[in-house]
Tab-separated table of C-alpha atoms in Angstrom:
chain	number	residue	atom	x	y	z
A	1	UNK	CA	-25.612	-7.511	-20.837
A	2	UNK	CA	-23.286	-6.567	-17.920
A	3	UNK	CA	-20.124	-8.425	-17.883
A	4	UNK	CA	-17.953	-8.556	-14.726
A	5	UNK	CA	-15.072	-11.098	-14.328
A	6	UNK	CA	-15.192	-11.738	-10.516
A	7	UNK	CA	-12.006	-14.024	-10.680
A	8	UNK	CA	-9.813	-11.172	-12.056
A	9	UNK	CA	-8.677	-8.740	-9.092
A	10	UNK	CA	-9.802	-5.183	-9.382
A	11	UNK	CA	-6.126	-4.481	-8.405
A	12	UNK	CA	-3.011	-6.397	-9.098
A	13	UNK	CA	-2.579	-8.816	-6.100
A	14	UNK	CA	1.133	-9.358	-7.092
A	15	UNK	CA	1.970	-6.057	-6.076
A	16	UNK	CA	1.900	-4.328	-2.551
A	17	UNK	CA	0.341	-1.254	-3.739
A	18	UNK	CA	-2.665	-3.541	-5.357
A	19	UNK	CA	-3.109	-5.567	-2.344
A	20	UNK	CA	-3.127	-2.427	-0.210
A	21	UNK	CA	-5.899	-0.976	-2.260
A	22	UNK	CA	-7.978	-4.110	-2.287
A	23	UNK	CA	-7.648	-4.684	1.548
A	24	UNK	CA	-8.531	-1.025	2.180
A	25	UNK	CA	-11.789	-1.640	0.071
A	26	UNK	CA	-12.544	-5.146	1.742
A	27	UNK	CA	-11.837	-4.198	5.288
A	28	UNK	CA	-13.476	-0.762	5.232
A	29	UNK	CA	-14.918	-0.477	8.803
A	30	UNK	CA	-18.275	0.484	7.257
A	31	UNK	CA	-18.683	-3.075	5.872
A	32	UNK	CA	-19.000	-4.254	9.499
A	33	UNK	CA	-22.289	-2.143	9.891
A	34	UNK	CA	-24.233	-3.758	7.208
A	35	UNK	CA	-27.014	-6.103	7.840
A	36	UNK	CA	-27.067	-9.774	7.409
A	37	UNK	CA	-30.063	-9.517	4.957
A	38	UNK	CA	-28.037	-7.200	2.831
A	39	UNK	CA	-25.097	-9.575	3.068
A	40	UNK	CA	-27.150	-12.303	1.849
A	41	UNK	CA	-28.509	-10.401	-0.998
A	42	UNK	CA	-24.958	-9.468	-2.108
A	43	UNK	CA	-24.060	-13.289	-1.778
A	44	UNK	CA	-27.064	-14.159	-3.840
A	45	UNK	CA	-26.148	-11.606	-6.677
A	46	UNK	CA	-22.567	-12.906	-6.726
A	47	UNK	CA	-23.806	-16.370	-7.258
A	48	UNK	CA	-26.102	-15.192	-9.926
A	49	UNK	CA	-23.260	-13.386	-11.544
A	50	UNK	CA	-21.312	-16.643	-11.605
A	51	UNK	CA	-24.242	-18.517	-13.333
A	52	UNK	CA	-24.493	-15.831	-15.906
A	53	UNK	CA	-28.004	-14.986	-14.567
A	54	UNK	CA	-27.680	-11.469	-13.658
A	55	UNK	CA	-31.080	-9.741	-12.799
A	56	UNK	CA	-32.468	-7.231	-15.178
A	57	UNK	CA	-31.158	-3.570	-14.348
A	58	UNK	CA	-27.976	-4.722	-12.465
A	59	UNK	CA	-25.120	-2.373	-12.967
A	60	UNK	CA	-21.318	-3.107	-12.761
A	61	UNK	CA	-21.562	-0.853	-9.609
A	62	UNK	CA	-24.050	-3.019	-8.007
A	63	UNK	CA	-21.916	-6.115	-8.863
A	64	UNK	CA	-18.667	-4.616	-7.327
A	65	UNK	CA	-20.604	-3.502	-4.284
A	66	UNK	CA	-22.008	-7.028	-3.969
A	67	UNK	CA	-18.590	-8.490	-4.463
A	68	UNK	CA	-17.014	-6.045	-1.649
A	69	UNK	CA	-19.681	-7.190	0.789
A	70	UNK	CA	-19.376	-10.742	0.081
A	71	UNK	CA	-15.362	-10.747	0.240
A	72	UNK	CA	-15.660	-8.945	3.527
A	73	UNK	CA	-18.171	-11.067	5.308
A	74	UNK	CA	-18.225	-14.598	3.708
A	75	UNK	CA	-15.266	-17.217	4.397
A	76	UNK	CA	-13.285	-17.744	1.432
A	77	UNK	CA	-12.958	-21.558	1.855
A	78	UNK	CA	-16.429	-22.267	3.211
A	79	UNK	CA	-18.536	-19.485	1.854
A	80	UNK	CA	-20.102	-19.204	5.327
A	81	UNK	CA	-21.202	-15.821	6.757
A	82	UNK	CA	-18.546	-14.941	9.433
A	83	UNK	CA	-19.288	-13.634	12.758
A	84	UNK	CA	-19.018	-9.863	12.683
A	85	UNK	CA	-16.603	-9.396	15.448
A	86	UNK	CA	-14.057	-11.850	13.705
A	87	UNK	CA	-14.305	-10.129	10.401
A	88	UNK	CA	-11.333	-8.083	9.217
A	89	UNK	CA	-13.629	-5.092	8.658
A	90	UNK	CA	-14.128	-5.125	12.311
A	91	UNK	CA	-10.456	-4.705	13.174
A	92	UNK	CA	-10.671	-0.943	13.414
A	93	UNK	CA	-13.716	-0.494	15.710
A	94	UNK	CA	-12.735	-3.393	17.920
A	95	UNK	CA	-8.944	-2.840	17.813
A	96	UNK	CA	-9.074	0.791	18.597
A	97	UNK	CA	-11.138	0.362	21.809
A	98	UNK	CA	-8.771	-2.486	23.078
A	99	UNK	CA	-5.347	-0.858	22.011
A	100	UNK	CA	-6.562	2.338	23.476
A	101	UNK	CA	-7.669	0.722	26.698
A	102	UNK	CA	-4.489	-1.205	26.986
A	103	UNK	CA	-2.163	1.778	26.562
A	104	UNK	CA	-4.395	3.852	28.703
A	105	UNK	CA	-4.931	1.632	31.802
A	106	UNK	CA	-1.510	-0.115	31.865
A	107	UNK	CA	-0.456	0.653	35.490
A	108	UNK	CA	-2.907	-1.261	37.604
A	109	UNK	CA	-2.653	-4.978	37.963
A	110	UNK	CA	-6.380	-5.621	37.536
A	111	UNK	CA	-6.646	-3.228	34.576
A	112	UNK	CA	-3.806	-5.167	32.755
A	113	UNK	CA	-5.405	-8.504	33.464
A	114	UNK	CA	-8.800	-7.419	32.253
A	115	UNK	CA	-7.703	-5.708	29.069
A	116	UNK	CA	-5.285	-8.486	28.197
A	117	UNK	CA	-7.828	-11.031	28.712
A	118	UNK	CA	-10.450	-9.010	26.784
A	119	UNK	CA	-7.732	-8.447	23.699
A	120	UNK	CA	-7.002	-12.147	23.691
A	121	UNK	CA	-10.456	-13.224	23.651
A	122	UNK	CA	-11.063	-10.802	20.544
A	123	UNK	CA	-7.697	-12.204	18.888
A	124	UNK	CA	-8.917	-15.690	19.453
A	125	UNK	CA	-12.135	-14.976	17.685
A	126	UNK	CA	-10.490	-13.174	14.756
A	127	UNK	CA	-7.956	-16.066	14.347
A	128	UNK	CA	-10.485	-18.636	14.247
A	129	UNK	CA	-12.777	-16.719	11.865
A	130	UNK	CA	-10.001	-16.135	9.290
A	131	UNK	CA	-8.281	-19.500	9.655
A	132	UNK	CA	-7.780	-21.756	6.645
A	133	UNK	CA	-11.034	-23.520	7.011
A	134	UNK	CA	-9.935	-26.630	5.035
A	135	UNK	CA	-8.294	-27.861	8.350
A	136	UNK	CA	-10.754	-28.402	11.205
A	137	UNK	CA	-10.258	-27.715	14.969
A	138	UNK	CA	-11.629	-29.574	17.774
A	139	UNK	CA	-13.326	-27.800	20.637
A	140	UNK	CA	-10.387	-28.847	22.953
A	141	UNK	CA	-7.824	-27.523	20.518
A	142	UNK	CA	-9.720	-24.028	20.431
A	143	UNK	CA	-9.874	-24.028	24.387
A	144	UNK	CA	-6.256	-24.926	24.597
A	145	UNK	CA	-5.261	-22.122	21.978
A	146	UNK	CA	-7.424	-19.338	23.944
A	147	UNK	CA	-6.125	-20.485	27.408
A	148	UNK	CA	-2.462	-20.619	26.212
A	149	UNK	CA	-2.648	-17.257	24.355
A	150	UNK	CA	-4.108	-15.440	27.241
A	151	UNK	CA	-1.923	-17.042	29.627
A	152	UNK	CA	1.238	-15.840	27.708
A	153	UNK	CA	-0.106	-12.358	27.284
A	154	UNK	CA	-0.707	-12.099	31.124
A	155	UNK	CA	2.587	-13.632	32.191
A	156	UNK	CA	4.371	-11.309	29.729
A	157	UNK	CA	2.349	-8.193	30.619
A	158	UNK	CA	2.472	-8.844	34.478
A	159	UNK	CA	6.068	-10.027	34.312
A	160	UNK	CA	7.337	-6.900	32.484
A	161	UNK	CA	5.289	-4.701	34.705
A	162	UNK	CA	6.809	-5.967	37.792
A	163	UNK	CA	10.353	-5.904	36.342
A	164	UNK	CA	9.838	-2.363	35.129
A	165	UNK	CA	7.920	-1.070	38.177
A	166	UNK	CA	10.958	0.700	39.555
A	167	UNK	CA	12.668	1.833	36.213
A	168	UNK	CA	13.763	5.427	35.930
A	169	UNK	CA	12.147	5.594	32.520
A	170	UNK	CA	8.547	5.587	32.626
A	171	UNK	CA	8.211	5.394	28.920
A	172	UNK	CA	9.328	1.800	29.164
A	173	UNK	CA	6.420	0.801	31.017
A	174	UNK	CA	4.077	2.221	28.390
A	175	UNK	CA	5.632	-0.532	25.883
A	176	UNK	CA	4.562	-3.493	28.266
A	177	UNK	CA	1.114	-3.862	26.350
A	178	UNK	CA	2.710	-4.180	22.982
A	179	UNK	CA	5.192	-6.775	24.351
A	180	UNK	CA	2.332	-8.893	25.619
A	181	UNK	CA	0.392	-8.477	22.539
A	182	UNK	CA	3.396	-9.454	20.299
A	183	UNK	CA	4.025	-12.595	22.621
A	184	UNK	CA	0.532	-13.575	22.642
A	185	UNK	CA	0.122	-13.402	18.866
A	186	UNK	CA	3.094	-15.684	18.538
A	187	UNK	CA	1.108	-18.262	20.768
A	188	UNK	CA	-2.402	-17.454	19.694
A	189	UNK	CA	-2.364	-17.669	15.894
A	190	UNK	CA	-0.184	-20.954	15.534
A	191	UNK	CA	-2.327	-22.742	18.391
A	192	UNK	CA	-5.621	-21.572	17.102
A	193	UNK	CA	-4.682	-23.162	13.545
A	194	UNK	CA	-2.431	-26.109	15.061
A	195	UNK	CA	-4.422	-28.753	12.860
A	196	UNK	CA	-2.684	-27.140	9.956
A	197	UNK	CA	0.698	-27.935	11.276
A	198	UNK	CA	-0.498	-31.429	12.090
A	199	UNK	CA	-2.083	-32.166	8.755
A	200	UNK	CA	-0.983	-29.544	6.406
A	201	UNK	CA	-3.105	-27.208	4.296
A	202	UNK	CA	-4.641	-27.995	0.961
A	203	UNK	CA	-2.535	-27.063	-1.946
A	204	UNK	CA	-3.847	-26.226	-5.430
A	205	UNK	CA	-2.332	-25.826	-8.841
A	206	UNK	CA	-2.617	-22.805	-11.227
A	207	UNK	CA	-6.165	-23.849	-12.243
A	208	UNK	CA	-7.143	-24.384	-8.705
A	209	UNK	CA	-7.176	-28.004	-8.858
A	210	UNK	CA	-6.385	-29.636	-5.541
A	211	UNK	CA	-3.207	-31.329	-5.588
A	212	UNK	CA	-1.916	-32.382	-2.153
A	213	UNK	CA	-1.537	-31.007	1.528
A	214	UNK	CA	1.659	-29.300	3.055
A	215	UNK	CA	2.892	-28.687	6.404
A	216	UNK	CA	5.661	-26.612	5.267
A	217	UNK	CA	3.090	-24.289	3.636
A	218	UNK	CA	1.239	-24.238	6.975
A	219	UNK	CA	4.475	-22.937	8.636
A	220	UNK	CA	4.882	-20.336	6.052
A	221	UNK	CA	1.350	-19.154	5.946
A	222	UNK	CA	0.828	-18.851	9.710
A	223	UNK	CA	4.442	-17.116	10.259
A	224	UNK	CA	3.199	-14.498	7.706
A	225	UNK	CA	0.047	-14.010	9.602
A	226	UNK	CA	1.822	-13.585	12.902
A	227	UNK	CA	4.129	-10.862	11.446
A	228	UNK	CA	1.293	-9.161	9.787
A	229	UNK	CA	-0.700	-9.083	12.995
A	230	UNK	CA	2.142	-7.678	14.932
A	231	UNK	CA	2.757	-5.053	12.284
A	232	UNK	CA	-0.922	-3.960	12.563
A	233	UNK	CA	-0.657	-3.228	16.165
A	234	UNK	CA	2.831	-1.851	16.176
A	235	UNK	CA	2.273	1.943	15.426
A	236	UNK	CA	-0.548	2.348	17.617
A	237	UNK	CA	1.097	0.799	20.619
A	238	UNK	CA	4.825	1.951	20.117
A	239	UNK	CA	4.284	5.487	18.625
A	240	UNK	CA	1.178	6.498	20.661
A	241	UNK	CA	2.767	5.996	24.037
A	242	UNK	CA	5.840	8.023	23.009
A	243	UNK	CA	3.105	10.916	21.862
A	244	UNK	CA	1.194	10.649	24.834
A	245	UNK	CA	4.404	10.936	27.146
A	246	UNK	CA	5.365	14.122	25.280
A	247	UNK	CA	2.007	15.961	25.615
A	248	UNK	CA	0.633	14.858	29.042
A	249	UNK	CA	2.392	17.565	30.806
A	250	UNK	CA	1.026	20.192	28.341
A	251	UNK	CA	-1.183	22.794	29.933
A	252	UNK	CA	-4.429	21.570	28.163
A	253	UNK	CA	-3.575	17.974	29.162
A	254	UNK	CA	-3.097	18.895	32.849
A	255	UNK	CA	-6.446	20.758	32.792
A	256	UNK	CA	-8.603	18.369	30.802
A	257	UNK	CA	-6.557	15.049	30.684
A	258	UNK	CA	-8.903	13.196	32.907
A	259	UNK	CA	-11.693	13.732	30.466
A	260	UNK	CA	-9.966	13.300	27.202
A	261	UNK	CA	-6.880	10.961	27.905
A	262	UNK	CA	-8.687	7.726	27.176
A	263	UNK	CA	-10.983	8.966	24.369
A	264	UNK	CA	-7.900	10.642	22.698
A	265	UNK	CA	-5.804	7.461	22.756
A	266	UNK	CA	-8.785	5.311	21.412
A	267	UNK	CA	-9.277	7.722	18.552
A	268	UNK	CA	-5.638	7.745	17.511
A	269	UNK	CA	-5.568	4.210	17.756
A	270	UNK	CA	-8.473	3.897	15.538
A	271	UNK	CA	-6.757	6.292	12.896
A	272	UNK	CA	-3.548	4.245	13.160
A	273	UNK	CA	-5.618	0.872	12.491
A	274	UNK	CA	-7.389	2.579	9.573
A	275	UNK	CA	-3.973	2.764	7.809
A	276	UNK	CA	-2.405	-0.298	9.204
A	277	UNK	CA	-4.929	-2.959	8.784
A	278	UNK	CA	-4.768	-2.695	4.851
A	279	UNK	CA	-1.018	-2.483	5.028
A	280	UNK	CA	-0.743	-5.436	7.287
A	281	UNK	CA	-2.904	-7.505	5.256
A	282	UNK	CA	-1.224	-6.492	2.172
A	283	UNK	CA	2.420	-7.309	3.100
A	284	UNK	CA	1.981	-10.750	2.019
A	285	UNK	CA	-0.413	-12.277	-0.736
A	286	UNK	CA	-3.460	-14.099	0.832
A	287	UNK	CA	-3.114	-16.618	-1.943
A	288	UNK	CA	0.324	-17.666	-0.965
A	289	UNK	CA	2.520	-20.097	-2.752
A	290	UNK	CA	5.417	-22.538	-2.568
A	291	UNK	CA	7.476	-24.256	-5.076
A	292	UNK	CA	7.025	-28.091	-5.710
A	293	UNK	CA	10.363	-28.600	-4.542
A	294	UNK	CA	9.789	-26.931	-1.072
A	295	UNK	CA	7.242	-30.020	-0.531
A	296	UNK	CA	10.543	-31.894	0.265
A	297	UNK	CA	11.350	-29.871	3.292
A	298	UNK	CA	8.511	-31.377	5.570
A	299	UNK	CA	6.374	-33.422	3.188
A	300	UNK	CA	8.798	-35.608	1.203
A	301	UNK	CA	6.210	-38.410	0.890
A	302	UNK	CA	3.570	-35.912	-0.354
A	303	UNK	CA	6.194	-34.795	-3.008
A	304	UNK	CA	6.753	-38.408	-4.153
A	305	UNK	CA	2.985	-38.983	-4.573
A	306	UNK	CA	2.489	-35.660	-6.381
A	307	UNK	CA	5.455	-36.650	-8.758
A	308	UNK	CA	3.865	-40.027	-9.284
A	309	UNK	CA	0.463	-38.563	-10.059
A	310	UNK	CA	1.552	-35.892	-12.439
A	311	UNK	CA	4.607	-37.137	-14.019
A	312	UNK	CA	5.979	-34.786	-16.886
A	313	UNK	CA	2.957	-32.577	-16.052
A	314	UNK	CA	4.379	-31.730	-12.581
A	315	UNK	CA	3.199	-28.233	-11.385
A	316	UNK	CA	6.023	-26.024	-10.585
A	317	UNK	CA	4.184	-23.845	-8.065
A	318	UNK	CA	1.511	-24.835	-5.569
A	319	UNK	CA	-0.888	-22.225	-4.214
A	320	UNK	CA	-2.858	-22.158	-0.724
A	321	UNK	CA	-4.883	-19.582	1.310
A	322	UNK	CA	-2.729	-18.500	4.181
A	323	UNK	CA	-5.539	-16.836	6.087
A	324	UNK	CA	-5.681	-13.212	7.424
């Protein structure tokens, strides 16, 4: 009989290299093209494996492929099928179009407004899809997060665009979209997950038993996600403008630029994201942790409750899903 331990990672998640390989596998853009029917078949096979009821003829390769699809498409907390646009496997096709468009059409006010709005709509959906689902959000909180993030992006983009309009260095204007994206990420992610700040995220012990909730863990996890998201976008939004500034005066760009300028930037943004999405996700372990002593920082009453409950068996480390 085929034996596969689904709970033991294929790659060591305590190392950056192991996490990068895992996320390259899990966020493979091709996973976003798989039909819902195939995804549910993968889910059913994973459930069958866990129940030790593996269908005859199933191979290890079949199980690993089902695991890849399951992890790429179903939420780790709820087990629900995620919307395709919000999945991390859609970051490359979705992000490349938006980033390419933002750094291509950054001069016109109407273009800035439209593409920043489109990008924040995409980010809001990604942030909601990959939240820690143990903390519920109301409709009003979702709307507030969306409006606030979009407003911050537009204020930053239009403000810097106006400030740099007469600068002698045109390259600085090319960095405006990145500044807007970084600022809006710092608003969008925390607001979309604001209930975690208010109520804390669920903490587990080493054996995955629920222990308590922690607001400090929420701050840590959300901060890590913000940094990861900015890192993912940084190379394509910082290096590409410099590259394009240097080649746009070349003879072939002068001749064919109006035809290839946008496709070239979108394609290069895609290549950058293909590399950076796994790296950005791998910077921090998704199964994040805090020490039991760190509960005292923002959740002293929770610490007292845990001490009273566990006594001498007090767990030294608590774990939680930080989201992506």
